Amino acid sequence: MGLKERTVGLHGTTSCALIYACFLIWASNQCFVHGLEANQTAVLMVDASTLSQRKISDHLFGVFFEEINHAGAGGIWAELVSNRGFEAGGPSTPSSIDPWSIIGNETSIYVSTDRTSCFSRNKVALRMEVLCDSRGSNICPAAGVGIYNPGYWGMNIEQGKTYRVVLHLMSSESLSLSVSLTSSDGLQSLASANIIAASSKVSNWTKFELQLESTGTNRNSRLQLTTNKKGIIWLDQVSVMPTNTYMGHGFREELVTMVKNMKPRFIRFPGGCYIEGEHIRNAFRWRESIGPWEERPGHFGDVWNYWTDDGLGYFEFLQLAEDLGASPVWVFNSGNSHRDQVATSTVLSFP
Ligand SMILES: *[C@@H]1O[C@H](CO)[C@@H](O)[C@H](O)[C@H]1NC(C)=O
Ligand SMILES: *[C@@H]1O[C@H](CO)[C@@H](O)[C@H](O)[C@H]1NC(C)=O
Ligand SMILES: *[C@@H]1O[C@H](CO)[C@@H](O)[C@H](O)[C@H]1NC(C)=O
């Protein structure tokens, strides 16, 4: 079932209603012209006795979710970083780091992607070669060089709130990396922390986790990872989430509270066309969206045309259904997309 069919259905209903309205106007004009010569009294009998009652299913009313225009990733899902695994261009290199951007120029930093990640199903990592240093002939700019991520629409960072940052990195030298939330031009710092480590501690992939508390509110913020130290730093699977998500499970508290107040008895997810894909190679595969988020390959949704890390996957939706006290209606792909399909003999193993 795709949007196209649904849109056609909607148009059908609309034109029906229009024809009906015209008929009513015509009929009442006739009455007006000819008076009451026709006896058109209609009697509608409503039998509301207990004998004729039918029980309505407890599950008749629910909510219907579709990942479309970032309703999930960038919407009800609280993750602030877009493209947290640098995999938006797929599994080969060079991959697309968009919307990450570089702080510095070619005299101070060189950024590329390679396949050195510690995550076997997610091999692309970002490689940041810092050419400048805190001393010597090529001094780094005072604010440092590095990369930043503006999130989906600019990160909404709020005063007094805490944000949990998780990132994985490896470094050729001892490390001094500043992790900060700033305004969109980088000039206003809202929260900042430094990761300092001896080279022996970071010569292999290491996971860092820290909490930042914001000293200000800025609805168009970004995450910055910067340094003033020469060397090569590899980064992968970078996440920023507010700590106050709905029941601690990663959904935006204020939005899911509104959904909860609707008292839905079921929740349907994660989409229709989103599940199908325009082409079967881009179809949503539920098995790829469960397990540790760092190991989820993500996919390009070619119906709505954007990359998702699939950090919001089947597991999270099932958790949400449980938290809402709603039955899950989970949509999975039955082997067809808008344009192609898998061979019938392989349908069972496909989803
Ligand atoms: C209109 O129909 C009702 C119900 O059949 C009947 O009782 C009534 O007499 C009719 N009136 C005229 C004017 O024919
Ligand atoms: C690179 O940036 C530095 C400031 O950090 C500036 O002095 C230099 O002119 C820039 N180089 C180029 C080629 O833009
Ligand atoms: C680096 O860590 C990975 C696991 O993340 C491990 O498989 C590998 O052996 C380590 N390499 C070295 C050189 O210690």
PDB file of N, CA and C in Angstrom, residues 248-330:
ATOM      1  N   GLY A 248      13.149   7.331  29.392  1.00  0.00           N
ATOM      2  CA  GLY A 248      14.567   7.009  29.198  1.00  0.00           C
ATOM      3  C   GLY A 248      14.854   6.153  27.973  1.00  0.00           C
ATOM      4  N   HIS A 249      13.892   6.089  27.057  1.00  0.00           N
ATOM      5  CA  HIS A 249      14.069   5.180  25.924  1.00  0.00           C
ATOM      6  C   HIS A 249      14.318   5.882  24.591  1.00  0.00           C
ATOM      7  N   GLY A 250      14.703   7.165  24.657  1.00  0.00           N
ATOM      8  CA  GLY A 250      15.205   7.820  23.445  1.00  0.00           C
ATOM      9  C   GLY A 250      14.191   8.589  22.613  1.00  0.00           C
ATOM     10  N   PHE A 251      12.925   8.564  23.017  1.00  0.00           N
ATOM     11  CA  PHE A 251      11.935   9.357  22.266  1.00  0.00           C
ATOM     12  C   PHE A 251      11.759  10.715  22.930  1.00  0.00           C
ATOM     13  N   ARG A 252      11.373  11.699  22.127  1.00  0.00           N
ATOM     14  CA  ARG A 252      11.200  13.050  22.679  1.00  0.00           C
ATOM     15  C   ARG A 252      10.020  13.083  23.618  1.00  0.00           C
ATOM     16  N   GLU A 253      10.348  13.521  24.837  1.00  0.00           N
ATOM     17  CA  GLU A 253       9.375  13.445  25.921  1.00  0.00           C
ATOM     18  C   GLU A 253       8.094  14.226  25.619  1.00  0.00           C
ATOM     19  N   GLU A 254       8.229  15.483  25.163  1.00  0.00           N
ATOM     20  CA  GLU A 254       7.037  16.326  24.998  1.00  0.00           C
ATOM     21  C   GLU A 254       6.141  15.800  23.874  1.00  0.00           C
ATOM     22  N   LEU A 255       6.737  15.229  22.827  1.00  0.00           N
ATOM     23  CA  LEU A 255       5.926  14.738  21.714  1.00  0.00           C
ATOM     24  C   LEU A 255       5.236  13.420  22.072  1.00  0.00           C
ATOM     25  N   VAL A 256       5.992  12.517  22.698  1.00  0.00           N
ATOM     26  CA  VAL A 256       5.396  11.216  23.020  1.00  0.00           C
ATOM     27  C   VAL A 256       4.352  11.364  24.131  1.00  0.00           C
ATOM     28  N   THR A 257       4.524  12.348  25.009  1.00  0.00           N
ATOM     29  CA  THR A 257       3.491  12.596  26.024  1.00  0.00           C
ATOM     30  C   THR A 257       2.169  12.961  25.347  1.00  0.00           C
ATOM     31  N   MET A 258       2.240  13.742  24.273  1.00  0.00           N
ATOM     32  CA  MET A 258       1.012  14.090  23.542  1.00  0.00           C
ATOM     33  C   MET A 258       0.387  12.848  22.910  1.00  0.00           C
ATOM     34  N   VAL A 259       1.231  11.981  22.373  1.00  0.00           N
ATOM     35  CA  VAL A 259       0.710  10.739  21.777  1.00  0.00           C
ATOM     36  C   VAL A 259       0.061   9.881  22.865  1.00  0.00           C
ATOM     37  N   LYS A 260       0.726   9.788  24.005  1.00  0.00           N
ATOM     38  CA  LYS A 260       0.209   8.996  25.126  1.00  0.00           C
ATOM     39  C   LYS A 260      -1.178   9.507  25.561  1.00  0.00           C
ATOM     40  N   ASN A 261      -1.323  10.842  25.573  1.00  0.00           N
ATOM     41  CA  ASN A 261      -2.590  11.444  26.000  1.00  0.00           C
ATOM     42  C   ASN A 261      -3.743  11.143  25.038  1.00  0.00           C
ATOM     43  N   MET A 262      -3.422  10.727  23.844  1.00  0.00           N
ATOM     44  CA  MET A 262      -4.468  10.314  22.900  1.00  0.00           C
ATOM     45  C   MET A 262      -4.968   8.906  23.223  1.00  0.00           C
ATOM     46  N   LYS A 263      -4.329   8.266  24.177  1.00  0.00           N
ATOM     47  CA  LYS A 263      -4.692   6.919  24.620  1.00  0.00           C
ATOM     48  C   LYS A 263      -4.821   5.930  23.446  1.00  0.00           C
ATOM     49  N   PRO A 264      -3.796   5.870  22.624  1.00  0.00           N
ATOM     50  CA  PRO A 264      -3.883   4.943  21.492  1.00  0.00           C
ATOM     51  C   PRO A 264      -3.851   3.498  21.985  1.00  0.00           C
ATOM     52  N   ARG A 265      -4.654   2.656  21.360  1.00  0.00           N
ATOM     53  CA  ARG A 265      -4.637   1.241  21.745  1.00  0.00           C
ATOM     54  C   ARG A 265      -3.751   0.424  20.819  1.00  0.00           C
ATOM     55  N   PHE A 266      -3.325   1.045  19.718  1.00  0.00           N
ATOM     56  CA  PHE A 266      -2.310   0.390  18.892  1.00  0.00           C
ATOM     57  C   PHE A 266      -1.414   1.465  18.305  1.00  0.00           C
ATOM     58  N   ILE A 267      -0.229   1.070  17.925  1.00  0.00           N
ATOM     59  CA  ILE A 267       0.638   1.982  17.176  1.00  0.00           C
ATOM     60  C   ILE A 267       1.207   1.215  15.996  1.00  0.00           C
ATOM     61  N   ARG A 268       1.012   1.782  14.824  1.00  0.00           N
ATOM     62  CA  ARG A 268       1.498   1.157  13.599  1.00  0.00           C
ATOM     63  C   ARG A 268       2.794   1.857  13.192  1.00  0.00           C
ATOM     64  N   PHE A 269       3.799   1.079  12.815  1.00  0.00           N
ATOM     65  CA  PHE A 269       5.114   1.610  12.462  1.00  0.00           C
ATOM     66  C   PHE A 269       5.817   0.646  11.511  1.00  0.00           C
ATOM     67  N   PRO A 270       6.924   1.044  10.899  1.00  0.00           N
ATOM     68  CA  PRO A 270       7.466   2.403  10.822  1.00  0.00           C
ATOM     69  C   PRO A 270       7.044   3.104   9.536  1.00  0.00           C
ATOM     70  N   GLY A 271       6.157   2.498   8.754  1.00  0.00           N
ATOM     71  CA  GLY A 271       5.717   3.203   7.560  1.00  0.00           C
ATOM     72  C   GLY A 271       5.099   2.271   6.539  1.00  0.00           C
ATOM     73  N   GLY A 272       4.809   2.819   5.382  1.00  0.00           N
ATOM     74  CA  GLY A 272       4.248   2.042   4.274  1.00  0.00           C
ATOM     75  C   GLY A 272       5.229   2.088   3.118  1.00  0.00           C
ATOM     76  N   CYS A 273       5.238   3.217   2.411  1.00  0.00           N
ATOM     77  CA  CYS A 273       6.216   3.405   1.334  1.00  0.00           C
ATOM     78  C   CYS A 273       7.635   3.301   1.874  1.00  0.00           C
ATOM     79  N   TYR A 274       7.818   3.760   3.107  1.00  0.00           N
ATOM     80  CA  TYR A 274       9.139   3.705   3.735  1.00  0.00           C
ATOM     81  C   TYR A 274       9.636   2.261   3.819  1.00  0.00           C
ATOM     82  N   ILE A 275       8.700   1.348   4.060  1.00  0.00           N
ATOM     83  CA  ILE A 275       9.044  -0.064   4.162  1.00  0.00           C
ATOM     84  C   ILE A 275       9.362  -0.653   2.780  1.00  0.00           C
ATOM     85  N   GLU A 276       8.586  -0.232   1.802  1.00  0.00           N
ATOM     86  CA  GLU A 276       8.749  -0.798   0.461  1.00  0.00           C
ATOM     87  C   GLU A 276      10.040  -0.347  -0.221  1.00  0.00           C
ATOM     88  N   GLY A 277      10.286   0.953  -0.157  1.00  0.00           N
ATOM     89  CA  GLY A 277      11.373   1.505  -0.961  1.00  0.00           C
ATOM     90  C   GLY A 277      10.899   1.667  -2.389  1.00  0.00           C
ATOM     91  N   GLU A 278      11.552   2.584  -3.092  1.00  0.00           N
ATOM     92  CA  GLU A 278      11.269   2.741  -4.521  1.00  0.00           C
ATOM     93  C   GLU A 278      11.831   1.514  -5.249  1.00  0.00           C
ATOM     94  N   HIS A 279      13.045   1.134  -4.827  1.00  0.00           N
ATOM     95  CA  HIS A 279      13.698  -0.063  -5.371  1.00  0.00           C
ATOM     96  C   HIS A 279      13.942  -1.031  -4.217  1.00  0.00           C
ATOM     97  N   ILE A 280      13.878  -2.303  -4.518  1.00  0.00           N
ATOM     98  CA  ILE A 280      13.979  -3.316  -3.466  1.00  0.00           C
ATOM     99  C   ILE A 280      15.329  -3.248  -2.732  1.00  0.00           C
ATOM    100  N   ARG A 281      16.379  -2.798  -3.414  1.00  0.00           N
ATOM    101  CA  ARG A 281      17.682  -2.725  -2.733  1.00  0.00           C
ATOM    102  C   ARG A 281      17.672  -1.703  -1.596  1.00  0.00           C
ATOM    103  N   ASN A 282      16.754  -0.759  -1.639  1.00  0.00           N
ATOM    104  CA  ASN A 282      16.662   0.242  -0.575  1.00  0.00           C
ATOM    105  C   ASN A 282      15.494  -0.014   0.367  1.00  0.00           C
ATOM    106  N   ALA A 283      14.853  -1.152   0.215  1.00  0.00           N
ATOM    107  CA  ALA A 283      13.714  -1.456   1.088  1.00  0.00           C
ATOM    108  C   ALA A 283      14.186  -1.549   2.535  1.00  0.00           C
ATOM    109  N   PHE A 284      13.295  -1.249   3.433  1.00  0.00           N
ATOM    110  CA  PHE A 284      13.622  -1.314   4.862  1.00  0.00           C
ATOM    111  C   PHE A 284      13.639  -2.781   5.292  1.00  0.00           C
ATOM    112  N   ARG A 285      14.736  -3.194   5.933  1.00  0.00           N
ATOM    113  CA  ARG A 285      14.871  -4.572   6.395  1.00  0.00           C
ATOM    114  C   ARG A 285      14.890  -4.556   7.920  1.00  0.00           C
ATOM    115  N   TRP A 286      13.866  -5.118   8.550  1.00  0.00           N
ATOM    116  CA  TRP A 286      13.727  -4.951   9.996  1.00  0.00           C
ATOM    117  C   TRP A 286      14.892  -5.518  10.784  1.00  0.00           C
ATOM    118  N   ARG A 287      15.496  -6.601  10.283  1.00  0.00           N
ATOM    119  CA  ARG A 287      16.600  -7.223  11.037  1.00  0.00           C
ATOM    120  C   ARG A 287      17.816  -6.297  11.163  1.00  0.00           C
ATOM    121  N   GLU A 288      17.917  -5.353  10.221  1.00  0.00           N
ATOM    122  CA  GLU A 288      19.059  -4.426  10.251  1.00  0.00           C
ATOM    123  C   GLU A 288      18.827  -3.286  11.243  1.00  0.00           C
ATOM    124  N   SER A 289      17.667  -3.263  11.879  1.00  0.00           N
ATOM    125  CA  SER A 289      17.344  -2.122  12.746  1.00  0.00           C
ATOM    126  C   SER A 289      17.144  -2.537  14.201  1.00  0.00           C
ATOM    127  N   ILE A 290      17.731  -3.664  14.573  1.00  0.00           N
ATOM    128  CA  ILE A 290      17.708  -4.095  15.978  1.00  0.00           C
ATOM    129  C   ILE A 290      19.153  -4.364  16.412  1.00  0.00           C
ATOM    130  N   GLY A 291      19.374  -4.565  17.709  1.00  0.00           N
ATOM    131  CA  GLY A 291      20.730  -4.793  18.192  1.00  0.00           C
ATOM    132  C   GLY A 291      21.430  -3.476  18.468  1.00  0.00           C
ATOM    133  N   PRO A 292      22.726  -3.533  18.886  1.00  0.00           N
ATOM    134  CA  PRO A 292      23.458  -2.300  19.227  1.00  0.00           C
ATOM    135  C   PRO A 292      23.403  -1.288  18.082  1.00  0.00           C
ATOM    136  N   TRP A 293      23.100  -0.032  18.416  1.00  0.00           N
ATOM    137  CA  TRP A 293      22.925   0.980  17.360  1.00  0.00           C
ATOM    138  C   TRP A 293      24.190   1.181  16.539  1.00  0.00           C
ATOM    139  N   GLU A 294      25.341   0.973  17.163  1.00  0.00           N
ATOM    140  CA  GLU A 294      26.598   1.189  16.432  1.00  0.00           C
ATOM    141  C   GLU A 294      26.786   0.169  15.306  1.00  0.00           C
ATOM    142  N   GLU A 295      26.097  -0.969  15.435  1.00  0.00           N
ATOM    143  CA  GLU A 295      26.258  -2.034  14.443  1.00  0.00           C
ATOM    144  C   GLU A 295      25.131  -2.050  13.403  1.00  0.00           C
ATOM    145  N   ARG A 296      24.259  -1.056  13.458  1.00  0.00           N
ATOM    146  CA  ARG A 296      23.193  -1.022  12.449  1.00  0.00           C
ATOM    147  C   ARG A 296      23.698  -0.291  11.212  1.00  0.00           C
ATOM    148  N   PRO A 297      23.618  -0.926  10.057  1.00  0.00           N
ATOM    149  CA  PRO A 297      24.199  -0.303   8.859  1.00  0.00           C
ATOM    150  C   PRO A 297      23.498   0.974   8.396  1.00  0.00           C
ATOM    151  N   GLY A 298      22.223   1.159   8.769  1.00  0.00           N
ATOM    152  CA  GLY A 298      21.494   2.321   8.252  1.00  0.00           C
ATOM    153  C   GLY A 298      21.112   2.070   6.804  1.00  0.00           C
ATOM    154  N   HIS A 299      20.283   2.919   6.255  1.00  0.00           N
ATOM    155  CA  HIS A 299      19.917   2.741   4.850  1.00  0.00           C
ATOM    156  C   HIS A 299      19.403   4.047   4.251  1.00  0.00           C
ATOM    157  N   PHE A 300      19.445   4.080   2.921  1.00  0.00           N
ATOM    158  CA  PHE A 300      18.932   5.244   2.200  1.00  0.00           C
ATOM    159  C   PHE A 300      17.468   4.970   1.854  1.00  0.00           C
ATOM    160  N   GLY A 301      16.575   5.784   2.386  1.00  0.00           N
ATOM    161  CA  GLY A 301      15.155   5.638   2.067  1.00  0.00           C
ATOM    162  C   GLY A 301      14.894   6.352   0.747  1.00  0.00           C
ATOM    163  N   ASP A 302      14.795   5.586  -0.340  1.00  0.00           N
ATOM    164  CA  ASP A 302      14.740   6.234  -1.655  1.00  0.00           C
ATOM    165  C   ASP A 302      13.329   6.670  -2.044  1.00  0.00           C
ATOM    166  N   VAL A 303      12.342   6.486  -1.169  1.00  0.00           N
ATOM    167  CA  VAL A 303      11.022   7.049  -1.457  1.00  0.00           C
ATOM    168  C   VAL A 303      10.998   8.503  -0.990  1.00  0.00           C
ATOM    169  N   TRP A 304      11.481   8.731   0.240  1.00  0.00           N
ATOM    170  CA  TRP A 304      11.488  10.104   0.757  1.00  0.00           C
ATOM    171  C   TRP A 304      12.855  10.759   0.609  1.00  0.00           C
ATOM    172  N   ASN A 305      13.804   9.988   0.085  1.00  0.00           N
ATOM    173  CA  ASN A 305      15.107  10.552  -0.287  1.00  0.00           C
ATOM    174  C   ASN A 305      15.954  11.105   0.846  1.00  0.00           C
ATOM    175  N   TYR A 306      16.110  10.336   1.895  1.00  0.00           N
ATOM    176  CA  TYR A 306      17.140  10.700   2.876  1.00  0.00           C
ATOM    177  C   TYR A 306      17.688   9.461   3.556  1.00  0.00           C
ATOM    178  N   TRP A 307      18.882   9.638   4.075  1.00  0.00           N
ATOM    179  CA  TRP A 307      19.591   8.573   4.773  1.00  0.00           C
ATOM    180  C   TRP A 307      19.103   8.504   6.222  1.00  0.00           C
ATOM    181  N   THR A 308      18.947   7.289   6.756  1.00  0.00           N
ATOM    182  CA  THR A 308      18.711   7.162   8.198  1.00  0.00           C
ATOM    183  C   THR A 308      19.686   6.160   8.775  1.00  0.00           C
ATOM    184  N   ASP A 309      20.155   6.448   9.994  1.00  0.00           N
ATOM    185  CA  ASP A 309      21.089   5.558  10.682  1.00  0.00           C
ATOM    186  C   ASP A 309      20.374   4.341  11.260  1.00  0.00           C
ATOM    187  N   ASP A 310      19.043   4.370  11.271  1.00  0.00           N
ATOM    188  CA  ASP A 310      18.230   3.297  11.848  1.00  0.00           C
ATOM    189  C   ASP A 310      18.492   3.088  13.345  1.00  0.00           C
ATOM    190  N   GLY A 311      18.949   4.156  14.002  1.00  0.00           N
ATOM    191  CA  GLY A 311      19.025   4.133  15.464  1.00  0.00           C
ATOM    192  C   GLY A 311      17.608   4.018  16.030  1.00  0.00           C
ATOM    193  N   LEU A 312      16.654   4.580  15.300  1.00  0.00           N
ATOM    194  CA  LEU A 312      15.239   4.371  15.600  1.00  0.00           C
ATOM    195  C   LEU A 312      14.806   3.209  14.703  1.00  0.00           C
ATOM    196  N   GLY A 313      14.757   2.035  15.298  1.00  0.00           N
ATOM    197  CA  GLY A 313      14.448   0.839  14.514  1.00  0.00           C
ATOM    198  C   GLY A 313      13.296   0.062  15.116  1.00  0.00           C
ATOM    199  N   TYR A 314      13.152  -1.181  14.704  1.00  0.00           N
ATOM    200  CA  TYR A 314      12.033  -1.998  15.193  1.00  0.00           C
ATOM    201  C   TYR A 314      12.065  -2.147  16.700  1.00  0.00           C
ATOM    202  N   PHE A 315      13.261  -2.340  17.251  1.00  0.00           N
ATOM    203  CA  PHE A 315      13.345  -2.520  18.698  1.00  0.00           C
ATOM    204  C   PHE A 315      12.746  -1.315  19.422  1.00  0.00           C
ATOM    205  N   GLU A 316      13.148  -0.101  18.988  1.00  0.00           N
ATOM    206  CA  GLU A 316      12.694   1.128  19.663  1.00  0.00           C
ATOM    207  C   GLU A 316      11.188   1.296  19.536  1.00  0.00           C
ATOM    208  N   PHE A 317      10.639   0.966  18.378  1.00  0.00           N
ATOM    209  CA  PHE A 317       9.183   1.097  18.200  1.00  0.00           C
ATOM    210  C   PHE A 317       8.431   0.092  19.076  1.00  0.00           C
ATOM    211  N   LEU A 318       8.972  -1.114  19.192  1.00  0.00           N
ATOM    212  CA  LEU A 318       8.320  -2.101  20.066  1.00  0.00           C
ATOM    213  C   LEU A 318       8.364  -1.620  21.512  1.00  0.00           C
ATOM    214  N   GLN A 319       9.514  -1.018  21.883  1.00  0.00           N
ATOM    215  CA  GLN A 319       9.641  -0.450  23.225  1.00  0.00           C
ATOM    216  C   GLN A 319       8.620   0.662  23.433  1.00  0.00           C
ATOM    217  N   LEU A 320       8.443   1.502  22.402  1.00  0.00           N
ATOM    218  CA  LEU A 320       7.488   2.605  22.500  1.00  0.00           C
ATOM    219  C   LEU A 320       6.060   2.060  22.664  1.00  0.00           C
ATOM    220  N   ALA A 321       5.724   1.036  21.913  1.00  0.00           N
ATOM    221  CA  ALA A 321       4.392   0.432  22.029  1.00  0.00           C
ATOM    222  C   ALA A 321       4.167  -0.018  23.478  1.00  0.00           C
ATOM    223  N   GLU A 322       5.170  -0.643  24.048  1.00  0.00           N
ATOM    224  CA  GLU A 322       5.067  -1.099  25.434  1.00  0.00           C
ATOM    225  C   GLU A 322       4.898   0.089  26.383  1.00  0.00           C
ATOM    226  N   ASP A 323       5.697   1.140  26.166  1.00  0.00           N
ATOM    227  CA  ASP A 323       5.631   2.315  27.049  1.00  0.00           C
ATOM    228  C   ASP A 323       4.287   3.044  26.929  1.00  0.00           C
ATOM    229  N   LEU A 324       3.656   2.957  25.769  1.00  0.00           N
ATOM    230  CA  LEU A 324       2.358   3.621  25.567  1.00  0.00           C
ATOM    231  C   LEU A 324       1.203   2.729  26.005  1.00  0.00           C
ATOM    232  N   GLY A 325       1.488   1.473  26.295  1.00  0.00           N
ATOM    233  CA  GLY A 325       0.420   0.522  26.588  1.00  0.00           C
ATOM    234  C   GLY A 325      -0.416   0.247  25.350  1.00  0.00           C
ATOM    235  N   ALA A 326       0.218   0.323  24.185  1.00  0.00           N
ATOM    236  CA  ALA A 326      -0.490   0.125  22.915  1.00  0.00           C
ATOM    237  C   ALA A 326       0.015  -1.156  22.247  1.00  0.00           C
ATOM    238  N   SER A 327      -0.849  -1.771  21.460  1.00  0.00           N
ATOM    239  CA  SER A 327      -0.416  -2.971  20.734  1.00  0.00           C
ATOM    240  C   SER A 327       0.417  -2.549  19.527  1.00  0.00           C
ATOM    241  N   PRO A 328       1.503  -3.235  19.281  1.00  0.00           N
ATOM    242  CA  PRO A 328       2.301  -2.893  18.100  1.00  0.00           C
ATOM    243  C   PRO A 328       1.687  -3.467  16.828  1.00  0.00           C
ATOM    244  N   VAL A 329       1.586  -2.639  15.807  1.00  0.00           N
ATOM    245  CA  VAL A 329       1.200  -3.110  14.474  1.00  0.00           C
ATOM    246  C   VAL A 329       2.429  -2.868  13.617  1.00  0.00           C
ATOM    247  N   TRP A 330       3.234  -3.883  13.473  1.00  0.00           N
ATOM    248  CA  TRP A 330       4.521  -3.656  12.809  1.00  0.00           C
ATOM    249  C   TRP A 330       4.456  -4.096  11.362  1.00  0.00           C
TER     250      TRP A 330
END
